[in-house]
Amino acid sequence: MKKLRPWSRVCMHLLGPACTNHRVMNDARALRTAGYQVTIVDVVANCERGRTTEWVDGIQIRHVCCASWFVPARFKLLFLLKLIILMVRCFVRLLGVRADIYHAHVEHTFLAMYLVARLRWKGLVFDTPELTMSIPAMRRWPHLRRLAIACIRRMSRSCDSYITGSPAYKPLLLYTYGRVPVLVLRHIPPSRACVRNTRLQQKLSLPEHTRIALYQGNLQADRGLQALVFAAPYLLPDIVIVLMGDSYDETPDILRDLIQYDQLEDRVKLLPAVPYAELLDWTSSADLGLLLLPPHHSLSIRFCLPNKFFEYLAAGLPILSSRLPAITEMIHQYHVGHVLDDLSPLKIARAINTLVSDCDRWQTLHDNALVAVAQGLTWEEESKKLIDLYQHIGLKHTGVYFPLPSPVRPDS
């Protein structure tokens, strides 16, 4: 068995399936490529044929099977009970993973990872891609929210670093959880060639010349999707809105009812999410990327810099966004779209019509998006910050700088 170099073992943990979480898998693949041995402990609804461990691209994934975790709980006490039981099970599973750095994804995993990391005096990274504690669902439970923040703030003193997905989140994290180094790690798609195509038009049986304004991502209540449906009647005849993604609430049913009630079936189309490996091929068949998120819904929405922004750029799509500080700064920096202050249906429709119909402006924004990607907006460039962080943590805990470990075989 090959002996690993010091600080070369990483354990990640999330309360969901790892294979469908491209943020986590991109991180894991980047570390694996750099030579780290990566193990992920995730939570799945069921383990196929009783297999609780699998290998994906040289990454070991150890499953905790818990079907009830994916069933919404109507009562607070029931949710807390499920969460506590699941955290105990995950803690036991994590004890079986020997690692040098423990990487917790989102607040729900932090307690179990903190306990394991402290027991073994190892490095600890707290990854908060969104501001979970600011969403309305958490604010409905103010006492529980305050207790959770106090506990996380106390545990964060032992953290080596926060990781977050938007530069606008950084001061909010420091205010909420205390002064720990923060790494802003934007989750940009891995670089690949994207060719304009008509995949969406073919899937929806639309004429090839149909122009598509695309929203891709989770279909949730905080995404401002109802406003897009209300804007559809004001669109030019050859423009269609496509909403593509999965959901964990009743939002798709609400949208379908609105579409049917207003007889907009030919103007607004709903599609399920596609595999992440194919996503940019689908995105490239659209003409405009939509990011009209409601700024006042929560701090997490207001200051976000979501994956879909970079996915639109990678596919060469101009972007129409609401005034969200981090996104607005990027749009102005790279000149890749338009920021809309008035989110009324008529204003939304007019902005879509203008951006899609003005061929010269569309081509300029399209070219600017591809130039931005060519100048370094790729995961290959961004992931170097993650590798540097892990090197720094190894240096901090040992006082010795270790060169990146050589690649490790899955059976080592």
XYZ file of C-alpha atoms in Angstrom:
412
model
C 0.000 0.000 0.000
C 1.328 3.380 -1.016
C 2.139 5.647 1.920
C 0.416 9.010 1.762
C 2.265 12.230 2.337
C 1.249 14.370 5.309
C -1.976 16.372 4.982
C -3.070 14.634 1.826
C -6.367 13.106 3.042
C -9.634 15.032 2.776
C -13.102 14.171 4.084
C -16.151 16.075 2.844
C -19.668 15.807 4.228
C -23.087 16.906 3.006
C -26.693 16.023 3.831
C -27.670 15.015 0.328
C -26.474 12.874 -2.581
C -22.939 13.859 -3.560
C -23.098 12.649 -7.162
C -25.860 15.125 -8.077
C -24.237 18.057 -6.243
C -21.869 19.496 -8.834
C -20.448 22.060 -6.382
C -19.199 19.308 -4.104
C -18.058 17.054 -6.930
C -16.156 19.877 -8.656
C -14.330 20.581 -5.383
C -13.602 16.895 -4.871
C -12.359 16.380 -8.430
C -10.086 19.426 -8.200
C -8.518 18.110 -4.995
C -8.248 14.636 -6.448
C -6.509 15.979 -9.553
C -4.059 17.818 -7.291
C -3.184 14.497 -5.643
C -5.322 14.488 -2.508
C -7.155 11.382 -1.356
C -10.819 12.425 -1.114
C -13.638 10.717 0.769
C -17.192 12.069 0.805
C -19.804 11.092 3.390
C -23.221 11.912 1.960
C -26.882 11.133 2.669
C -29.047 9.284 0.162
C -32.642 8.087 0.201
C -31.642 4.470 -0.423
C -28.526 2.452 -1.111
C -28.798 0.437 -4.286
C -28.403 -3.269 -3.491
C -27.187 -2.390 -0.027
C -24.017 -0.733 -1.349
C -22.999 1.907 1.170
C -19.703 2.753 -0.541
C -18.893 3.561 -4.169
C -16.084 5.103 -6.206
C -16.610 7.975 -8.654
C -13.627 9.340 -10.597
C -11.240 8.044 -7.939
C -13.289 9.618 -5.110
C -14.650 7.368 -2.393
C -18.275 8.125 -1.466
C -19.641 6.591 1.738
C -23.417 6.744 2.014
C -25.687 7.200 4.996
C -29.081 5.860 3.910
C -32.019 7.836 5.314
C -35.185 7.978 3.217
C -37.090 9.999 5.838
C -34.633 12.915 5.543
C -36.015 13.662 2.074
C -39.649 13.725 3.248
C -40.718 17.236 4.360
C -41.622 17.491 8.046
C -44.725 19.536 8.894
C -43.791 20.079 12.529
C -40.684 21.721 13.942
C -40.125 19.059 16.606
C -40.312 16.279 14.020
C -37.746 18.038 11.838
C -35.427 18.555 14.804
C -35.752 14.918 15.806
C -34.930 13.751 12.279
C -31.977 16.127 12.107
C -30.538 15.025 15.455
C -30.857 11.331 14.607
C -29.273 11.887 11.203
C -26.386 13.917 12.661
C -25.639 11.113 15.124
C -25.608 8.558 12.307
C -23.371 10.788 10.196
C -21.006 11.358 13.125
C -20.590 7.603 13.550
C -19.951 7.235 9.829
C -17.420 10.083 9.869
C -15.507 8.459 12.720
C -14.629 5.708 10.283
C -12.898 8.129 7.903
C -9.283 9.022 8.643
C -8.556 12.449 7.192
C -6.261 15.416 7.684
C -8.774 18.084 6.686
C -12.537 17.843 7.280
C -14.687 19.889 4.918
C -18.297 20.563 6.021
C -20.773 21.606 3.327
C -23.570 23.855 4.681
C -24.513 24.512 8.313
C -26.402 21.263 8.958
C -23.191 19.238 8.641
C -20.985 21.477 10.748
C -21.566 19.959 14.200
C -20.662 16.397 13.209
C -17.574 17.542 11.288
C -16.503 19.845 14.110
C -16.654 17.014 16.652
C -14.648 14.618 14.472
C -12.041 17.254 13.574
C -11.586 18.293 17.213
C -11.351 14.698 18.421
C -8.484 14.141 16.006
C -6.945 17.629 16.096
C -7.202 18.019 12.337
C -8.004 20.852 9.939
C -11.598 22.058 9.581
C -13.197 23.946 6.680
C -16.740 25.333 6.817
C -18.315 25.708 3.356
C -21.356 28.013 3.174
C -22.174 28.587 -0.516
C -25.372 30.379 0.533
C -26.518 32.279 3.632
C -28.764 29.523 4.942
C -29.500 31.287 8.218
C -30.993 34.289 6.415
C -33.675 32.485 4.422
C -37.330 32.989 5.462
C -37.723 29.330 6.472
C -35.097 29.819 9.194
C -36.413 33.226 10.249
C -39.765 31.617 11.037
C -37.992 29.843 13.895
C -36.222 32.790 15.583
C -35.280 31.030 18.836
C -33.869 27.998 17.052
C -32.071 30.272 14.582
C -30.401 32.281 17.353
C -29.336 29.095 19.122
C -27.918 27.611 15.923
C -25.978 30.801 15.114
C -24.570 30.954 18.654
C -23.414 27.329 18.448
C -21.867 27.748 15.009
C -20.172 30.968 16.108
C -18.620 29.141 19.041
C -17.477 26.186 16.926
C -16.130 28.488 14.212
C -13.319 29.526 16.522
C -11.709 26.192 15.686
C -12.248 26.655 11.938
C -9.311 27.108 9.583
C -11.400 28.863 6.949
C -14.859 29.608 5.645
C -15.579 29.037 1.967
C -18.419 30.921 0.321
C -19.682 31.489 -3.197
C -20.120 35.278 -3.390
C -17.826 38.161 -2.398
C -20.885 39.975 -1.045
C -21.396 37.170 1.509
C -17.995 37.720 3.128
C -18.855 40.621 5.500
C -22.150 38.956 6.443
C -20.388 35.707 7.356
C -17.837 37.559 9.469
C -20.621 39.424 11.264
C -22.719 36.296 11.847
C -20.124 33.670 12.709
C -17.037 35.598 13.790
C -13.670 36.495 12.342
C -12.267 33.491 10.504
C -10.438 33.682 7.148
C -12.950 33.614 4.270
C -12.200 32.215 0.825
C -14.570 33.305 -1.955
C -14.744 30.337 -4.308
C -16.979 31.012 -7.290
C -18.349 27.797 -8.740
C -17.687 28.225 -12.435
C -18.211 25.351 -14.896
C -15.145 23.460 -16.084
C -14.008 24.862 -19.426
C -15.384 23.232 -22.544
C -16.271 24.255 -26.074
C -19.921 25.280 -26.458
C -21.486 25.405 -29.915
C -24.752 27.187 -30.691
C -27.473 24.619 -31.402
C -31.251 24.124 -31.402
C -31.544 21.417 -28.751
C -34.225 23.227 -26.707
C -36.222 24.081 -29.823
C -36.171 20.450 -30.920
C -37.100 19.170 -27.459
C -40.086 21.532 -27.299
C -41.109 21.041 -30.966
C -40.554 24.730 -31.687
C -39.452 26.244 -35.014
C -35.666 26.522 -35.214
C -35.834 30.318 -35.473
C -37.654 30.583 -32.095
C -35.676 32.692 -29.646
C -35.526 31.433 -26.072
C -35.148 33.335 -22.810
C -33.923 30.665 -20.414
C -34.029 30.294 -16.653
C -32.137 27.239 -15.415
C -31.844 26.131 -11.803
C -34.171 25.047 -9.045
C -37.803 26.028 -9.554
C -38.436 27.600 -6.159
C -40.591 30.342 -4.678
C -37.606 32.668 -4.152
C -36.586 32.726 -7.830
C -39.130 35.279 -9.128
C -40.530 32.826 -11.681
C -44.155 33.937 -11.435
C -43.136 37.360 -12.757
C -41.703 35.654 -15.844
C -45.029 33.921 -16.495
C -46.891 37.224 -16.120
C -44.426 38.834 -18.560
C -45.017 36.241 -21.288
C -48.080 37.903 -22.922
C -45.990 41.009 -23.681
C -43.228 39.137 -25.514
C -42.741 39.326 -29.264
C -44.401 36.419 -31.090
C -41.222 34.417 -31.762
C -39.841 34.586 -28.185
C -40.513 31.815 -25.653
C -39.599 31.618 -21.967
C -38.196 28.256 -20.816
C -37.940 27.364 -17.121
C -35.646 24.352 -16.732
C -34.904 22.682 -13.425
C -36.097 20.533 -10.550
C -38.000 21.578 -7.461
C -38.455 20.614 -3.820
C -41.748 22.427 -3.230
C -45.041 23.184 -4.964
C -43.657 25.938 -7.237
C -43.895 23.935 -10.532
C -47.565 23.154 -9.831
C -48.270 26.838 -9.149
C -46.506 27.823 -12.368
C -48.418 25.231 -14.411
C -51.726 26.506 -13.009
C -50.805 30.085 -13.935
C -49.741 29.058 -17.417
C -52.931 27.093 -17.977
C -55.199 29.779 -16.493
C -53.738 32.499 -18.752
C -53.507 30.130 -21.745
C -49.766 30.654 -22.104
C -48.766 27.106 -22.991
C -47.176 28.324 -26.241
C -45.241 31.150 -24.520
C -43.862 29.520 -21.351
C -42.385 26.023 -21.223
C -41.321 23.973 -18.191
C -38.620 21.323 -18.442
C -36.980 19.077 -15.835
C -33.303 19.473 -15.012
C -30.830 17.814 -17.344
C -27.626 15.983 -16.307
C -24.929 18.450 -15.341
C -22.505 17.013 -17.902
C -24.986 17.972 -20.655
C -26.190 21.272 -19.184
C -24.090 23.681 -21.256
C -25.170 21.972 -24.486
C -28.781 22.755 -23.594
C -27.931 26.259 -22.406
C -26.190 27.021 -25.696
C -29.472 26.662 -27.586
C -31.003 29.631 -25.736
C -30.585 33.300 -26.583
C -30.799 34.964 -23.159
C -30.064 33.903 -19.582
C -32.551 35.065 -16.919
C -31.565 35.925 -13.343
C -34.522 38.021 -12.202
C -34.350 36.989 -8.555
C -36.316 39.150 -6.076
C -33.659 41.193 -4.168
C -35.765 41.650 -1.038
C -36.639 37.986 -0.519
C -33.606 37.335 1.693
C -29.996 38.359 2.197
C -28.967 35.077 0.602
C -30.761 36.020 -2.627
C -29.796 39.682 -2.550
C -26.046 39.044 -2.312
C -25.800 35.816 -4.304
C -23.504 34.996 -7.203
C -25.068 31.730 -8.402
C -23.669 28.982 -10.590
C -26.118 29.769 -13.357
C -24.526 33.187 -13.933
C -21.272 31.507 -14.967
C -23.114 28.777 -16.875
C -24.802 31.438 -18.992
C -21.430 33.066 -19.685
C -19.828 29.742 -20.604
C -22.582 29.210 -23.184
C -22.196 32.757 -24.534
C -25.611 33.962 -23.360
C -26.260 37.625 -22.582
C -27.773 37.959 -19.098
C -30.828 39.849 -17.862
C -30.617 40.255 -14.082
C -32.339 42.077 -11.277
C -30.169 44.487 -9.289
C -28.198 42.067 -7.141
C -24.864 43.643 -6.081
C -22.462 40.777 -6.843
C -24.103 39.947 -10.172
C -24.460 43.607 -11.156
C -20.750 44.178 -10.560
C -19.842 41.242 -12.800
C -22.239 42.321 -15.562
C -20.774 45.833 -15.588
C -17.187 44.580 -15.334
C -17.470 42.284 -18.358
C -20.314 44.076 -20.237
C -22.328 40.884 -20.644
C -25.922 41.889 -20.040
C -28.477 44.283 -18.612
C -29.573 45.031 -15.039
C -33.274 45.637 -14.479
C -34.555 47.687 -11.522
C -38.278 47.414 -12.217
C -39.428 43.773 -12.055
C -42.959 44.436 -13.261
C -44.099 42.012 -16.006
C -44.238 44.720 -18.686
C -40.698 45.962 -17.938
C -39.365 42.405 -17.898
C -40.945 41.654 -21.278
C -39.635 44.867 -22.823
C -36.111 44.124 -21.618
C -36.260 40.566 -23.015
C -37.616 41.836 -26.354
C -34.868 44.457 -26.632
C -31.958 42.190 -25.716
C -33.057 39.377 -27.994
C -34.183 41.454 -30.979
C -31.253 43.892 -31.228
C -28.906 41.677 -33.251
C -25.864 43.944 -33.015
C -26.156 44.374 -29.254
C -26.831 40.659 -28.769
C -23.707 39.765 -30.741
C -21.594 42.196 -28.721
C -22.835 40.789 -25.396
C -22.377 37.236 -26.687
C -18.785 37.949 -27.719
C -18.059 39.670 -24.393
C -19.304 36.611 -22.494
C -16.951 34.314 -24.389
C -14.049 36.747 -23.909
C -14.715 36.783 -20.135
C -14.503 32.991 -20.073
C -11.323 33.032 -22.138
C -9.772 35.531 -19.714
C -10.012 33.094 -16.814
C -13.627 32.587 -15.756
C -13.185 28.809 -15.702
C -13.212 26.267 -12.916
C -9.653 25.260 -13.763
C -8.495 28.756 -12.770
C -10.860 29.226 -9.838
C -10.066 25.842 -8.272
C -6.436 26.906 -7.784
C -7.666 28.978 -4.826
C -9.069 25.828 -3.216
C -5.771 23.991 -3.634
C -3.861 26.965 -2.202
C -6.179 26.973 0.818
C -5.510 23.307 1.528
C -1.771 23.892 1.217
C -2.040 26.781 3.666
C -3.972 24.668 6.180
C -1.306 21.966 6.016
C 1.384 24.592 6.632
C -0.580 26.103 9.525
C -0.987 22.801 11.364
C 2.497 21.428 10.811
C 4.744 24.445 10.303
C 6.154 22.697 7.238
C 5.233 23.386 3.612
C 4.367 20.155 1.821
C 4.492 20.016 -1.984
C 1.260 18.807 -3.511
C 1.016 15.045 -3.061
C 1.318 12.896 -6.115
C -1.948 11.399 -7.442
C -3.269 8.527 -5.336
C -4.885 5.439 -6.812
C -8.357 4.536 -5.532
C -7.025 1.325 -3.989
C -4.189 3.040 -2.106
